[in-house]
CSV table of C-alpha atoms and ligand atoms in Angstrom, one decimal:
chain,number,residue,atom,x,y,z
J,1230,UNK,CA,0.0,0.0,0.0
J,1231,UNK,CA,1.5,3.7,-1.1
J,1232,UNK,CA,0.7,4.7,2.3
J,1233,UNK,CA,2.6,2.1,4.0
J,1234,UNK,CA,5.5,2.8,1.7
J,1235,UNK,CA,5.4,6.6,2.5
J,1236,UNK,CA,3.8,7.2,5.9
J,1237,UNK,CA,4.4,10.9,5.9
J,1238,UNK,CA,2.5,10.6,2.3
J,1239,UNK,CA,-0.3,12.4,3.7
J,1240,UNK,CA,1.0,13.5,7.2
J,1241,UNK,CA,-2.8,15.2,8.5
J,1242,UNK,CA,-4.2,12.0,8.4
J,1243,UNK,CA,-1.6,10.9,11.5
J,1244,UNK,CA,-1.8,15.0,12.9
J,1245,UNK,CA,1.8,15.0,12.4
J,1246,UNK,CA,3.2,18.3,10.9
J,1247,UNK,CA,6.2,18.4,8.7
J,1248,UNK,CA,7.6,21.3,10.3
J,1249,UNK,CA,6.8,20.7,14.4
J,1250,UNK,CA,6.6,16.5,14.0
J,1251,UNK,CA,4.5,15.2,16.7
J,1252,UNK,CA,3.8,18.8,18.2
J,1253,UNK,CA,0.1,19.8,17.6
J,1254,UNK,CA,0.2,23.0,14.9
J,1255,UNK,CA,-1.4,26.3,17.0
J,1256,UNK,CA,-3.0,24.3,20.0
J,1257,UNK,CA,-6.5,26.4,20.5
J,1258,UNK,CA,-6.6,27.8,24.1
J,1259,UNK,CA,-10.3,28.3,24.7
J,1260,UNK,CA,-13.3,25.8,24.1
J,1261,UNK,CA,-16.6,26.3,23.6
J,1262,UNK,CA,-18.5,28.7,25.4
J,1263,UNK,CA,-20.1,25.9,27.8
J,1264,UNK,CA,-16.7,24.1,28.4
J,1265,UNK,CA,-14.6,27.1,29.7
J,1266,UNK,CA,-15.1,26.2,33.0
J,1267,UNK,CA,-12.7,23.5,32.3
J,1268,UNK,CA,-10.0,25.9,31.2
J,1269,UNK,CA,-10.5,28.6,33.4
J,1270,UNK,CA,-10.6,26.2,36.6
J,1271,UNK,CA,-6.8,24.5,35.3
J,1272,UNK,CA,-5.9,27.9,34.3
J,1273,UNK,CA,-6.2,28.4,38.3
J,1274,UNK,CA,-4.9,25.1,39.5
J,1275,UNK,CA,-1.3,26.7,41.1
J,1276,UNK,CA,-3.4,29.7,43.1
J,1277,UNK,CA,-6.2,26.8,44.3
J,1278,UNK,CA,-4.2,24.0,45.4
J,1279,UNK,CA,-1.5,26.6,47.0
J,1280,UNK,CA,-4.6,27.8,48.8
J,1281,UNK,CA,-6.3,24.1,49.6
J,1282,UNK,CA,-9.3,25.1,47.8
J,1283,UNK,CA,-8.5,22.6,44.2
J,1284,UNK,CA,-11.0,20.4,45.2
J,1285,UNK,CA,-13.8,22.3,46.4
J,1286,UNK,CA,-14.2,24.2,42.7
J,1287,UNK,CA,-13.8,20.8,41.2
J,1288,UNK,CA,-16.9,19.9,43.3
J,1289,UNK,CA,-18.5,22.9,42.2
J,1290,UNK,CA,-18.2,21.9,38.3
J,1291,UNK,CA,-21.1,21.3,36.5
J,1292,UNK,CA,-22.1,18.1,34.7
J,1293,UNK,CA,-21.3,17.9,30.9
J,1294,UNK,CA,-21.2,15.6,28.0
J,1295,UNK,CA,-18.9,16.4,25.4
J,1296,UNK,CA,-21.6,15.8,21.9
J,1297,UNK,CA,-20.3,19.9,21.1
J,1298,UNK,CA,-16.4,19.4,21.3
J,1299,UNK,CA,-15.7,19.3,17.5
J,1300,UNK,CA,-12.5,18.9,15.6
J,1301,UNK,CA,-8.6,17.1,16.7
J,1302,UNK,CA,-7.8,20.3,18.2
J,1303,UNK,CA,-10.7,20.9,20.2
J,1304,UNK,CA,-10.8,17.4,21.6
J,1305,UNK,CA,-6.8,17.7,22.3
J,1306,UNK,CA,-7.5,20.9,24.7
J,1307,UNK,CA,-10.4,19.3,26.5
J,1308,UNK,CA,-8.5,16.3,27.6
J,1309,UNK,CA,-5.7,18.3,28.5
J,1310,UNK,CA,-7.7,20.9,30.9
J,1311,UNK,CA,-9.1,17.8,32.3
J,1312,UNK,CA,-6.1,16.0,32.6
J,1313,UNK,CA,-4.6,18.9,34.9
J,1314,UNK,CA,-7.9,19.3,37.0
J,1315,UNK,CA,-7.2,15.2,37.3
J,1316,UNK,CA,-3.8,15.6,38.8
J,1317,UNK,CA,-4.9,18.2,40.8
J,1318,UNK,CA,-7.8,16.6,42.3
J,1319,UNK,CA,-5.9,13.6,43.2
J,1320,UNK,CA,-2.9,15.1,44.2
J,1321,UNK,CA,-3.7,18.5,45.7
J,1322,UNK,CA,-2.1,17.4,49.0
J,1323,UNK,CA,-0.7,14.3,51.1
J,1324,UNK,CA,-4.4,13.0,51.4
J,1325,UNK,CA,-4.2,11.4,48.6
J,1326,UNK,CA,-7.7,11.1,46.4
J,1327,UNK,CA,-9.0,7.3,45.5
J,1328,UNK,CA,-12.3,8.3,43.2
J,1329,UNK,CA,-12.6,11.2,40.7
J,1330,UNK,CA,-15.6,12.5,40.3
J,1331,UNK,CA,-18.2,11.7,37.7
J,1332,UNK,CA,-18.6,15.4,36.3
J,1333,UNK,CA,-14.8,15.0,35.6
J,1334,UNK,CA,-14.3,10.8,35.0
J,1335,UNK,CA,-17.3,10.9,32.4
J,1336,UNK,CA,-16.3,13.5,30.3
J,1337,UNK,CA,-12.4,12.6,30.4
J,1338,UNK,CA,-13.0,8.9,29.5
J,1339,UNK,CA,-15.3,9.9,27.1
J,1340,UNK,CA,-12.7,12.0,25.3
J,1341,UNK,CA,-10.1,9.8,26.3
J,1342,UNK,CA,-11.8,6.9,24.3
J,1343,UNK,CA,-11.9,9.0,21.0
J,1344,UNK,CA,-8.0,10.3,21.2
J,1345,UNK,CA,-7.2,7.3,22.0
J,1346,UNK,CA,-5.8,8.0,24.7
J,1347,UNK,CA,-5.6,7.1,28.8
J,1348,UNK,CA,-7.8,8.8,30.8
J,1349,UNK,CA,-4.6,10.4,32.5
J,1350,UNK,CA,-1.9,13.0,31.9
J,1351,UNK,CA,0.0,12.0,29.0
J,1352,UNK,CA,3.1,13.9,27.3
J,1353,UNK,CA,1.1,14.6,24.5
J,1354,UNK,CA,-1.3,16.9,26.6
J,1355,UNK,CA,1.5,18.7,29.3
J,1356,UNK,CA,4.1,19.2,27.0
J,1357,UNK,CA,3.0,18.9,22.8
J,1358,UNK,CA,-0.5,20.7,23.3
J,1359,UNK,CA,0.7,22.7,26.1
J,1360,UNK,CA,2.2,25.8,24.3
J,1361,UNK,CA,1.7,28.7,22.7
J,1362,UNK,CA,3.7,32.1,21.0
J,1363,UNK,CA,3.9,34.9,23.2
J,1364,UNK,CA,4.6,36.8,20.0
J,1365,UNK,CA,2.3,34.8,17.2
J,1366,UNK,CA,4.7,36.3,14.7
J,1367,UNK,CA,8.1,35.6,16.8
J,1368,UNK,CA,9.9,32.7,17.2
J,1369,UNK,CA,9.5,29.5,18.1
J,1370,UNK,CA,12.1,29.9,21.4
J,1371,UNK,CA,12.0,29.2,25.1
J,1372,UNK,CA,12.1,33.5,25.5
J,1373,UNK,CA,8.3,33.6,23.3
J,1374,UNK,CA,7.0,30.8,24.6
J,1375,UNK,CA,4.5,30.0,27.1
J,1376,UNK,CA,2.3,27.0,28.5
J,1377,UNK,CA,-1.1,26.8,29.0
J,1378,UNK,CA,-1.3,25.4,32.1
J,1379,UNK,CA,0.9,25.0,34.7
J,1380,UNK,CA,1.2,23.2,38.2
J,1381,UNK,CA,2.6,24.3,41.5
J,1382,UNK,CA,6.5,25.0,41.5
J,1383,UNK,CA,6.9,28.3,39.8
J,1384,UNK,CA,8.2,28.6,36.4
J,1385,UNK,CA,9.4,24.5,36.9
J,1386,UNK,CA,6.5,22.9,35.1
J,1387,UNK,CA,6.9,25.7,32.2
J,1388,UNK,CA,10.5,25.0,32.0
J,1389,UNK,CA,10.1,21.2,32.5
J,1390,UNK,CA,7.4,21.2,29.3
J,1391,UNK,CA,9.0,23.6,27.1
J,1392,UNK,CA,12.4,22.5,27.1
J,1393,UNK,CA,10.8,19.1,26.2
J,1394,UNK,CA,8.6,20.8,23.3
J,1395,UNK,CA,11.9,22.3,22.4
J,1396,UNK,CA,13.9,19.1,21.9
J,1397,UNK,CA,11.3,17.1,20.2
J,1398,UNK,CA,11.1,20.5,17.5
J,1399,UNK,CA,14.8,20.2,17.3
J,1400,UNK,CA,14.6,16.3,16.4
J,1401,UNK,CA,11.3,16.4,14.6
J,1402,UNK,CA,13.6,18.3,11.1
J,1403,UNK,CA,14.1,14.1,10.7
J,1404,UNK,CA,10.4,13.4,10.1
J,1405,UNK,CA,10.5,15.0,7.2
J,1406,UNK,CA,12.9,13.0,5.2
J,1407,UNK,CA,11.3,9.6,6.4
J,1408,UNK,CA,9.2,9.2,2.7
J,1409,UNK,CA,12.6,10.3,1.2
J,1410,UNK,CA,14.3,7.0,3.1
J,1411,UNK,CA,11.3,4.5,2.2
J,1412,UNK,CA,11.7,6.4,-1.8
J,1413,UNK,CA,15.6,5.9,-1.9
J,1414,UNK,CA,15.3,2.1,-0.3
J,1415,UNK,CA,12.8,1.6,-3.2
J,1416,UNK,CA,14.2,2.6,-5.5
J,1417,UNK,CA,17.9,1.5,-4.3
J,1418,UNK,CA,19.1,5.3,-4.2
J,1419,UNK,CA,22.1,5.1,-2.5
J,1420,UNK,CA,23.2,8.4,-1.9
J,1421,UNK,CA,20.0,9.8,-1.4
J,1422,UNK,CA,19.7,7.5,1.2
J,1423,UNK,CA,23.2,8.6,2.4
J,1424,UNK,CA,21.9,12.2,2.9
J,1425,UNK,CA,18.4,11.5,4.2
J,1426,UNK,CA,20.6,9.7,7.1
J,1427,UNK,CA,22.7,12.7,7.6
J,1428,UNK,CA,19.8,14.8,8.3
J,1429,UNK,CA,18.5,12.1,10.9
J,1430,UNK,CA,22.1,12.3,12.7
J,1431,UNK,CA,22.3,15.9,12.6
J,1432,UNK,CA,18.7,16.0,13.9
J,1433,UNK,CA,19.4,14.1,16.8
J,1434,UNK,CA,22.7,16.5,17.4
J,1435,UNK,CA,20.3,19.6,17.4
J,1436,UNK,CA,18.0,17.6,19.9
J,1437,UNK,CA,21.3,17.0,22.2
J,1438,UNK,CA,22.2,20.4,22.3
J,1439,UNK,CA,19.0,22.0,23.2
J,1440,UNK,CA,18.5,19.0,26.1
J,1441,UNK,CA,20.9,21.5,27.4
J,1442,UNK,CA,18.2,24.0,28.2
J,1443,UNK,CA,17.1,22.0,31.1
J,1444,UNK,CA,20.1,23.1,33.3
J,1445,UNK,CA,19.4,26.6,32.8
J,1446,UNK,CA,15.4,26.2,33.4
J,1447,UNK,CA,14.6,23.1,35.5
J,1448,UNK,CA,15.3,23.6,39.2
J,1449,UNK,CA,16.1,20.2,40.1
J,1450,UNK,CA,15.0,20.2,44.0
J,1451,UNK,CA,11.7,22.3,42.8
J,1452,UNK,CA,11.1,19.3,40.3
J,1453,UNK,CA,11.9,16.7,42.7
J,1454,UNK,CA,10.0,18.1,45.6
J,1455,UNK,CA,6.8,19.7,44.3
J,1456,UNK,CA,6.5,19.1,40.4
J,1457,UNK,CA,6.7,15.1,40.2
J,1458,UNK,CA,3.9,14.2,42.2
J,1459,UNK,CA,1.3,16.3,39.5
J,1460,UNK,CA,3.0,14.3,37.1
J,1461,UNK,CA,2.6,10.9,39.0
J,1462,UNK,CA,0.2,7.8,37.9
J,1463,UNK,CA,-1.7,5.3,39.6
J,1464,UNK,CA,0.4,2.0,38.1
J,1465,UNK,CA,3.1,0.6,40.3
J,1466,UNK,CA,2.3,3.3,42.8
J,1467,UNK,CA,2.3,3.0,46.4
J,1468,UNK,CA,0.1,5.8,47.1
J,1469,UNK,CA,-2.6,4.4,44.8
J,1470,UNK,CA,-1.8,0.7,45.1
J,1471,UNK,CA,-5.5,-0.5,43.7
J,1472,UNK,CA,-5.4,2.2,41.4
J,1473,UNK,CA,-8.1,4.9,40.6
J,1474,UNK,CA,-12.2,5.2,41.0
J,1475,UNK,CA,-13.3,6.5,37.6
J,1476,UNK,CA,-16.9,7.1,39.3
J,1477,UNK,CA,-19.9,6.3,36.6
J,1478,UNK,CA,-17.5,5.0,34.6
J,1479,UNK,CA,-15.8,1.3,35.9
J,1480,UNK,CA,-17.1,-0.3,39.3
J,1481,UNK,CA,-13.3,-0.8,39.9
J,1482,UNK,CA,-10.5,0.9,40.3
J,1483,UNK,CA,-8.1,1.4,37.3
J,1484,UNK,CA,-4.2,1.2,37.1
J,1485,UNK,CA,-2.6,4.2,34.6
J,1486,UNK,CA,1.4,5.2,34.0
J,1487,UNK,CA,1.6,8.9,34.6
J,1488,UNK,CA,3.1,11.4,32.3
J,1489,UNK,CA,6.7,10.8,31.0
J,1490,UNK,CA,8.5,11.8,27.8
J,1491,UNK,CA,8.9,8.0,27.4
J,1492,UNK,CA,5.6,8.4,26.1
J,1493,UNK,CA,7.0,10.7,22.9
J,1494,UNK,CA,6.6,9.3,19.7
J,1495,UNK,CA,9.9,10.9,18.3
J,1496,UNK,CA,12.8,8.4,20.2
J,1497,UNK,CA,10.3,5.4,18.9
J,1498,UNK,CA,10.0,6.7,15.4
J,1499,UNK,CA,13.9,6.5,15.0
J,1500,UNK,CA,13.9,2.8,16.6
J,1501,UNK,CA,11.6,2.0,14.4
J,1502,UNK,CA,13.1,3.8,11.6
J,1503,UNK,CA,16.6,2.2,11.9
J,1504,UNK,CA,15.2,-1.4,13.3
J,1505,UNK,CA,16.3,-0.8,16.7
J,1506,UNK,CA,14.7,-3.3,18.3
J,1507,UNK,CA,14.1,-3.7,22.2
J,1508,UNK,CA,12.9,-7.0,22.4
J,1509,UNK,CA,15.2,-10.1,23.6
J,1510,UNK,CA,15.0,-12.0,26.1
J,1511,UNK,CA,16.9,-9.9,28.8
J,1512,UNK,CA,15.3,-6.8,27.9
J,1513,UNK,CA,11.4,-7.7,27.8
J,1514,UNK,CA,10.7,-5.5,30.7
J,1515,UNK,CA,12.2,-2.7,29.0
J,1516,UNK,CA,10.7,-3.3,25.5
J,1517,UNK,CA,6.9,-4.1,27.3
J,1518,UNK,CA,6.8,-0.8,29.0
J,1519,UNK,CA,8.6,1.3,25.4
J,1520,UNK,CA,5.2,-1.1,23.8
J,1521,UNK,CA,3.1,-0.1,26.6
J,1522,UNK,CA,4.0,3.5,26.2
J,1523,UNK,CA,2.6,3.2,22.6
J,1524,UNK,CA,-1.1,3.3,24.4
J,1525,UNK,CA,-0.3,6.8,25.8
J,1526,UNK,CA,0.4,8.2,22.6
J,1527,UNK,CA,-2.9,9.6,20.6
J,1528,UNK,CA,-3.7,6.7,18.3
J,1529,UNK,CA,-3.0,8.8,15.3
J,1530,UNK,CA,0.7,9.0,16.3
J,1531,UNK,CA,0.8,5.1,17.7
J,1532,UNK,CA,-0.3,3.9,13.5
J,1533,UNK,CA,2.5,6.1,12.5
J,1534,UNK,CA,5.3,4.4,14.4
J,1535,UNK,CA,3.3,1.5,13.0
J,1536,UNK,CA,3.6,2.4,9.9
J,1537,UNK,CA,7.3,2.9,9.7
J,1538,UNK,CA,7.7,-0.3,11.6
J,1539,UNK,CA,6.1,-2.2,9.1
J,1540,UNK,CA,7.4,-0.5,5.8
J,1541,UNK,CA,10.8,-2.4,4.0
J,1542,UNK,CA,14.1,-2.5,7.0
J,1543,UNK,CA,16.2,0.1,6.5
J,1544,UNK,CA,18.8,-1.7,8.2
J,1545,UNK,CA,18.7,-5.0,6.6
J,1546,UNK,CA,18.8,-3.1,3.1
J,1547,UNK,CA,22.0,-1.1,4.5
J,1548,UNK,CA,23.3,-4.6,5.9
J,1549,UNK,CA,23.4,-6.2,2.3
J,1550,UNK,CA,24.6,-3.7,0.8
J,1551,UNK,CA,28.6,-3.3,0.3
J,1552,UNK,CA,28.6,0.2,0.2
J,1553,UNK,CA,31.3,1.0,3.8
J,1554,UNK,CA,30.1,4.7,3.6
J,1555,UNK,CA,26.6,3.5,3.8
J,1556,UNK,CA,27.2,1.7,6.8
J,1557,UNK,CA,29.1,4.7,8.2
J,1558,UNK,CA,26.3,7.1,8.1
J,1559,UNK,CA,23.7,4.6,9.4
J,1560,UNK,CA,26.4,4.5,12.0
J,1561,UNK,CA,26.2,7.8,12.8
J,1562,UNK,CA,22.4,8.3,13.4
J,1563,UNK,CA,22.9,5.1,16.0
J,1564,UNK,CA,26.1,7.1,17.7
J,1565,UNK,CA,24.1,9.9,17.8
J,1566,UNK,CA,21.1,8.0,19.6
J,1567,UNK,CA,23.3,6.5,22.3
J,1568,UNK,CA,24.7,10.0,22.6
J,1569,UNK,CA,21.2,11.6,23.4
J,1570,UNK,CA,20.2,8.5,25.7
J,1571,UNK,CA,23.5,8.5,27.7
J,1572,UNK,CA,22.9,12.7,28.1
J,1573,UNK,CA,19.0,11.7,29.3
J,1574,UNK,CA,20.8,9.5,31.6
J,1575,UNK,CA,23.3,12.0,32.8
J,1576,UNK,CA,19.9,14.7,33.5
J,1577,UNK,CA,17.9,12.0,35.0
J,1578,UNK,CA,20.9,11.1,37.5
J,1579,UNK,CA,20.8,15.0,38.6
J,1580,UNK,CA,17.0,15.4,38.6
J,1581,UNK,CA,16.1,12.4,40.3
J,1582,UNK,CA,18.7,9.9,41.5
J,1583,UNK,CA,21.0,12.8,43.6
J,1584,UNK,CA,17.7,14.8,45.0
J,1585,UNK,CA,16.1,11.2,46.0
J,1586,UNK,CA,19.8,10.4,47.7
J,1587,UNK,CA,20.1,13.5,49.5
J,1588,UNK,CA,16.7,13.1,50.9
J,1589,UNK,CA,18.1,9.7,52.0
J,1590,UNK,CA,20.6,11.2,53.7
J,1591,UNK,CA,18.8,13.9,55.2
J,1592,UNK,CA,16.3,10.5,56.9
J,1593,UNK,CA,19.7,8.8,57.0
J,1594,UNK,CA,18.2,6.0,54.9
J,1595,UNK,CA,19.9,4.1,52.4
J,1596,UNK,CA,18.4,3.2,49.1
J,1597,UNK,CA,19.9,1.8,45.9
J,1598,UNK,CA,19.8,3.8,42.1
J,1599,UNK,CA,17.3,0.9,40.8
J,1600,UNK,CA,14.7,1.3,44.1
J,1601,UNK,CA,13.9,4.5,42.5
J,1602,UNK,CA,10.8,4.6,39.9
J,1603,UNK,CA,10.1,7.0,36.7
J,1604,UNK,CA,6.9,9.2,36.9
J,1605,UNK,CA,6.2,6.0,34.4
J,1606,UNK,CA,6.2,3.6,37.0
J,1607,UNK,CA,9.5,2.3,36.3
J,1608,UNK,CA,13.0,0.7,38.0
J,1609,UNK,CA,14.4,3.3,35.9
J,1610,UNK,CA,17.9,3.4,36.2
J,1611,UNK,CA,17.8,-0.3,35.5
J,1612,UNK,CA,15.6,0.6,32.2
J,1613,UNK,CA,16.9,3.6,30.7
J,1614,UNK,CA,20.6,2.1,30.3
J,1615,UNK,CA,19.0,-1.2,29.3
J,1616,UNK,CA,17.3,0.9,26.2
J,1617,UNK,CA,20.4,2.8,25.8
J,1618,UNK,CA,22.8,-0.4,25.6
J,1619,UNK,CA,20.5,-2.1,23.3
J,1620,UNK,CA,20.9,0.7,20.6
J,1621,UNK,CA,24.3,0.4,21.0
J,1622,UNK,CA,24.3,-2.9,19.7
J,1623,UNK,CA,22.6,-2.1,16.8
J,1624,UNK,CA,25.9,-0.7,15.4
J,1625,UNK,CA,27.1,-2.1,11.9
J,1626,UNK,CA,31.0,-3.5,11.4
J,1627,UNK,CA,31.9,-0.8,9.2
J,1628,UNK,CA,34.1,-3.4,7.4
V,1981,HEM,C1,14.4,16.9,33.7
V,1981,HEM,C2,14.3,16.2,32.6
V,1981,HEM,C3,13.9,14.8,32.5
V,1981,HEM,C4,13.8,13.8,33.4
V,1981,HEM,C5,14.0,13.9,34.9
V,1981,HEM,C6,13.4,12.6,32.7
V,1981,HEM,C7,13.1,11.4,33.4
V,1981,HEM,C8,12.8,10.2,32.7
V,1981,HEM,C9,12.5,8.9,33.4
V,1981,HEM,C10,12.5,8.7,34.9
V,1981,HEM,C11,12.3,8.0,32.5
V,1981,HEM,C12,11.9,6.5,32.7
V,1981,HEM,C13,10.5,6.3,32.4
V,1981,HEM,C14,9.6,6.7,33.6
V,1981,HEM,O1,9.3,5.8,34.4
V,1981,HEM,O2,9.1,7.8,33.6
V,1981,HEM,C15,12.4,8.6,31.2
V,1981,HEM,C16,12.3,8.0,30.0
V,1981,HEM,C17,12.4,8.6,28.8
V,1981,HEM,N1,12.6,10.0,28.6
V,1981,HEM,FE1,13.0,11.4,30.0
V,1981,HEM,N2,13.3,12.8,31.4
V,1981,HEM,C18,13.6,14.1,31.2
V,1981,HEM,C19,13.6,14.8,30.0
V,1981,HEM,C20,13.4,14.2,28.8
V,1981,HEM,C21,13.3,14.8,27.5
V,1981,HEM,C22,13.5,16.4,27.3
V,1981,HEM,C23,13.1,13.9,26.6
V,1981,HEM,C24,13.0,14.1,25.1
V,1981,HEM,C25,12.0,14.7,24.5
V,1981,HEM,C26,13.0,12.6,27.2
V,1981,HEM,C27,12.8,11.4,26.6
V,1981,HEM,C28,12.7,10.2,27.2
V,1981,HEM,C29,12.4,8.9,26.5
V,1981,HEM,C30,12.4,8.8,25.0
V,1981,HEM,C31,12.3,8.0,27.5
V,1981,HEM,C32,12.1,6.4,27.2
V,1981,HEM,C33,13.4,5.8,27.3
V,1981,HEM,C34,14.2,5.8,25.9
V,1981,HEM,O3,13.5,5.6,24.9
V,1981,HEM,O4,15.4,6.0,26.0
V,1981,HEM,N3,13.2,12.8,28.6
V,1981,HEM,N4,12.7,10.0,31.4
């Protein structure tokens, strides 16, 4: 099938832009009339919970269906306000919540089911639909940029989703040459596969260098301390350990991963693209939750990776061929890959491991690297250099 052959051959039907990749285009930042309340009351959520009153104007909500949401981006706004009054509601303080309310479960499965998407906070709500231009005309840059909604920790959350939004921009210039890559393989261009791969290595470069960003606008005890928690599921969670009350919705309570950027599309696209593949035997718990993650991606996004996944292997063509240059630039995106996961290592050691030891130290408690779990649920020292030795094996003898 021509679409299988070129999945970016008609990129609106996955909502993927060719500019922004997985980043919704313009997110809208009202609804409806009738569904404001939604936005205003996440709008408010730092002021409300800092005051201990989140939960009383969540009460306060009325009761609506969602037959006059219309359009992707509509329908992408409404589950994001919801998912923020979510994590609020549950979270607003150490008495942790076990049911959500109907007024809020109804409408955010409802949604949910359509996107395809958990009724949670996935990173395709707080950080790809969470944006807009202070400047419509300006820039796409950390200085003209703003979120929508933010949660309690100052500018952390806006620095903790934008830098994101940034990298995935920086690494999304790849998408675009994806048809060219499927076109050259076709039609055994060899050097137009060459450059294609170039841009794809140089992509992931840009992405490494903007990752930077995150020193200069993540405090790491602010994200540690007060941020996480908003950003926390109900899978593999103490706190929650039956899970979550969706009241009027399931009779019982229901386990969901909260938000992490192991839910973006992009790092899966270029697994998929060069037949990186997470899946023997000593890394099935690594490659069930990168799968798993697949479900918190909109469905749209989740049949592109699919698509790519199942169009002719870019690395078994490069493996037969003889070409040493070839090999050599394939190479390259792979080095450059291992390079951004070993720098995601290197940020997650500060942000996490270090602020969860000193806290140790302050209890004089003594924990070990792989005790400590991912907003995602996971052991995730234990996973992340699992995922990032695996693509280090997909290297090619460049003889
Ligand atoms: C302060 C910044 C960051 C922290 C603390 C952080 C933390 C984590 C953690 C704990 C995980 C393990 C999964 C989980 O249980 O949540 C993870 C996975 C992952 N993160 Fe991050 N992350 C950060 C920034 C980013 C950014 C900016 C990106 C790129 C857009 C990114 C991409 C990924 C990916 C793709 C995975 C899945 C593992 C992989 O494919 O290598 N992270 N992250």
């Amino acid at each position: 099938m021509a679409l299988l052959e070129n999945p970016l051959g008609h990129p609106e039907k996955f909502h993927i832009s060719k500019d922004l990749g997985f980043i919704l285009e313009d997110p809208l930042e009202e609804l409806p009339d009738c569904y404001q309340v939604w936005v205003r009351l996440a709008k408010n959520l730092p002021s409300l919970i800092q005051n201990g009153q989140f939960r009383e104007e969540v009460k306060q909500l009325p009761e609506l269906n969602i037959s006059q949401l219309q359009g992707h981006k509509e329908q992408r706004l409404a589950h994001l306000a919801l998912a923020v009054i979510t994590m609020g509601y549950v979270w607003q303080d150490s008495e942790v919540m076990q049911v959500l309310p109907r007024k809020i479960a109804v409408p955010f499965c409802e949604i949910s089911k359509q996107l395809g998407l958990p009724p949670i906070m996935v990173y395709a709500d707080c950080v790809l639909a969470n944006w807009k231009k202070k400047d419509p005309s300006g820039p796409m840059t950390y200085e003209n940029m703003d979120t929508l909604f933010a949660f309690p920790g100052g500018d952390c959350s806006k620095g903790f989703f934008l830098v994101s939004l940034l990298v995935e921009k920086a690494a999304a210039s790849a998408i675009g040459v994806i048809p060219d890559i499927f076109e050259a393989i076709k039609s055994k261009n060899v050097e137009s596969l060459k450059e294609s791969l170039r841009t794809v290595a140089s992509s992931v470069h840009k992405a490494i260098e903007v990752f930077d960003l995150v020193h200069k606008h993540v405090n790491p005890n602010v994200f540690f301390d007060t941020l996480r928690i908003y950003l926390s599921g109900w899978k593999n969670n103490p706190l929650l350990p039956n899970g979550l009350i969706y009241e009027g919705v399931w009779e019982t309570p229901k386990m969901f991963c909260g938000g992490s950027a192991a839910q973006s599309s992009i790092m899966q696209c270029f697994d998929a693209l060069l037949g990186i593949q997470h899946s023997s035997a000593e890394e099935k718990t690594s490659a069930k939750f990168l799968e798993e993650m697949r479900n918190y991606m909109p469905s749209s996004h989740k049949d592109f990776l699919e698509a790519v996944t199942s169009s002719p292997s870019v690395r078994d063509f490069i493996i037969s061929s003889d070409d040493i240059k070839l090999k050599k630039d394939y190479n390259e995106c792979v080095k450059a890959l291992v390079h951004l996961r070993s720098y995601h290592l290197q940020v997650v050691a500060k942000y996490i491991i270090n602020q969860s030891n000193k806290q140790d130290n302050a209890k004089e408690k003594k924990s070990s690297d792989n005790q400590e779990k991912g907003t995602g649920g996971t052991n995730l020292m234990t996973f992340l250099k699992t995922v990032r030795n695996t693509t280090e094996k997909a290297l090619l003898k460049e003889s």
